[in-house]
Amino acid sequence: MKINWKVRLQHKQFWVSLIALLLVLANQIAGIFYFDITIYNDQITAISETILSILGLLGIIIDPTTKGTSDSEQAMNYDKPKDDAK
């Protein structure tokens, strides 16, 4: 699996999604050990975790090797995933 980490680490959406997912993970781990890190109340915590999860999903869907949220022109012309095997 080839991933251009240098480019991904420079992309704002990558960091937003990573931080969002880490916050959700931290709350889940705290729950396992019975630590209550509820933000305000259970409903607001549930809503905020849902929003953070959606941000994480968007970060997975976004191609961090292009500027903005669009796919590259090359990727738009694919009918199936590019086979990188040589």
mmCIF file of C-alpha atoms in Angstrom:
data_model
loop_
_atom_site.group_PDB
_atom_site.id
_atom_site.type_symbol
_atom_site.label_atom_id
_atom_site.label_comp_id
_atom_site.label_asym_id
_atom_site.label_seq_id
_atom_site.Cartn_x
_atom_site.Cartn_y
_atom_site.Cartn_z
ATOM 1 C CA MET A 1 0.000 0.000 0.000
ATOM 2 C CA LYS A 2 1.530 3.261 -1.140
ATOM 3 C CA ILE A 3 0.458 6.364 0.775
ATOM 4 C CA ASN A 4 1.983 9.777 0.288
ATOM 5 C CA TRP A 5 2.157 10.695 3.998
ATOM 6 C CA LYS A 6 4.095 13.880 3.299
ATOM 7 C CA VAL A 7 1.131 15.275 1.371
ATOM 8 C CA ARG A 8 -1.516 13.842 3.713
ATOM 9 C CA LEU A 9 0.092 15.408 6.784
ATOM 10 C CA GLN A 10 -0.049 18.830 5.106
ATOM 11 C CA HIS A 11 -3.790 18.585 4.414
ATOM 12 C CA LYS A 12 -6.121 20.409 6.836
ATOM 13 C CA GLN A 13 -9.000 17.938 6.457
ATOM 14 C CA PHE A 14 -6.708 15.050 7.419
ATOM 15 C CA TRP A 15 -5.935 16.708 10.756
ATOM 16 C CA VAL A 16 -9.558 17.664 11.414
ATOM 17 C CA SER A 17 -10.690 14.087 10.867
ATOM 18 C CA LEU A 18 -7.822 12.592 12.859
ATOM 19 C CA ILE A 19 -8.424 14.860 15.858
ATOM 20 C CA ALA A 20 -12.180 14.242 15.702
ATOM 21 C CA LEU A 21 -11.708 10.474 15.700
ATOM 22 C CA LEU A 22 -9.139 10.648 18.515
ATOM 23 C CA LEU A 23 -11.584 12.624 20.673
ATOM 24 C CA VAL A 24 -14.306 10.031 20.121
ATOM 25 C CA LEU A 25 -11.814 7.247 20.875
ATOM 26 C CA ALA A 26 -10.688 8.983 24.091
ATOM 27 C CA ASN A 27 -14.286 9.217 25.294
ATOM 28 C CA GLN A 28 -14.886 5.554 24.507
ATOM 29 C CA ILE A 29 -11.737 4.454 26.331
ATOM 30 C CA ALA A 30 -12.665 6.615 29.319
ATOM 31 C CA GLY A 31 -16.048 4.879 29.367
ATOM 32 C CA ILE A 32 -14.381 1.473 29.506
ATOM 33 C CA PHE A 33 -12.547 2.508 32.667
ATOM 34 C CA TYR A 34 -15.655 4.213 34.142
ATOM 35 C CA PHE A 35 -14.283 7.744 33.864
ATOM 36 C CA ASP A 36 -16.988 10.274 33.169
ATOM 37 C CA ILE A 37 -15.704 12.916 30.773
ATOM 38 C CA THR A 38 -19.153 13.995 29.675
ATOM 39 C CA ILE A 39 -19.008 17.475 28.170
ATOM 40 C CA TYR A 40 -22.291 18.862 29.468
ATOM 41 C CA ASN A 41 -24.824 16.081 29.583
ATOM 42 C CA ASP A 42 -25.283 12.723 27.896
ATOM 43 C CA GLN A 43 -27.380 14.061 25.017
ATOM 44 C CA ILE A 44 -24.922 16.809 24.084
ATOM 45 C CA THR A 45 -22.029 14.365 24.370
ATOM 46 C CA ALA A 46 -23.822 11.937 22.035
ATOM 47 C CA ILE A 47 -24.517 14.717 19.507
ATOM 48 C CA SER A 48 -20.923 15.965 19.632
ATOM 49 C CA GLU A 49 -19.569 12.427 19.138
ATOM 50 C CA THR A 50 -21.854 11.996 16.130
ATOM 51 C CA ILE A 51 -20.599 15.256 14.633
ATOM 52 C CA LEU A 52 -16.991 14.259 15.300
ATOM 53 C CA SER A 53 -17.581 10.864 13.687
ATOM 54 C CA ILE A 54 -19.059 12.520 10.604
ATOM 55 C CA LEU A 55 -16.002 14.785 10.389
ATOM 56 C CA GLY A 56 -13.823 11.687 10.626
ATOM 57 C CA LEU A 57 -15.737 9.999 7.831
ATOM 58 C CA LEU A 58 -15.379 13.070 5.649
ATOM 59 C CA GLY A 59 -11.642 12.950 6.236
ATOM 60 C CA ILE A 60 -11.582 9.378 5.023
ATOM 61 C CA ILE A 61 -13.594 10.201 1.908
ATOM 62 C CA ILE A 62 -11.608 13.336 1.008
ATOM 63 C CA ASP A 63 -8.549 12.832 -1.188
ATOM 64 C CA PRO A 64 -5.819 14.637 0.756
ATOM 65 C CA THR A 65 -3.527 14.684 -2.261
ATOM 66 C CA THR A 66 -5.688 17.331 -3.939
ATOM 67 C CA LYS A 67 -6.555 20.854 -2.876
ATOM 68 C CA GLY A 68 -10.044 21.190 -1.414
ATOM 69 C CA THR A 69 -12.550 18.359 -1.249
ATOM 70 C CA SER A 70 -12.692 17.379 -4.934
ATOM 71 C CA ASP A 71 -10.982 14.439 -6.568
ATOM 72 C CA SER A 72 -8.211 15.102 -9.061
ATOM 73 C CA GLU A 73 -9.045 15.219 -12.759
ATOM 74 C CA GLN A 74 -7.149 11.955 -13.170
ATOM 75 C CA ALA A 75 -9.231 10.243 -10.459
ATOM 76 C CA MET A 76 -12.473 11.520 -12.000
ATOM 77 C CA ASN A 77 -11.648 9.630 -15.202
ATOM 78 C CA TYR A 78 -11.240 6.239 -13.469
ATOM 79 C CA ASP A 79 -13.902 3.585 -14.099
ATOM 80 C CA LYS A 80 -12.341 1.366 -11.437
ATOM 81 C CA PRO A 81 -9.538 1.824 -8.887
ATOM 82 C CA LYS A 82 -6.125 2.218 -10.438
ATOM 83 C CA ASP A 83 -4.002 -0.917 -10.241
ATOM 84 C CA ASP A 84 -0.652 0.196 -8.810
ATOM 85 C CA ALA A 85 0.925 -3.249 -9.155
ATOM 86 C CA LYS A 86 3.893 -3.251 -11.476
#
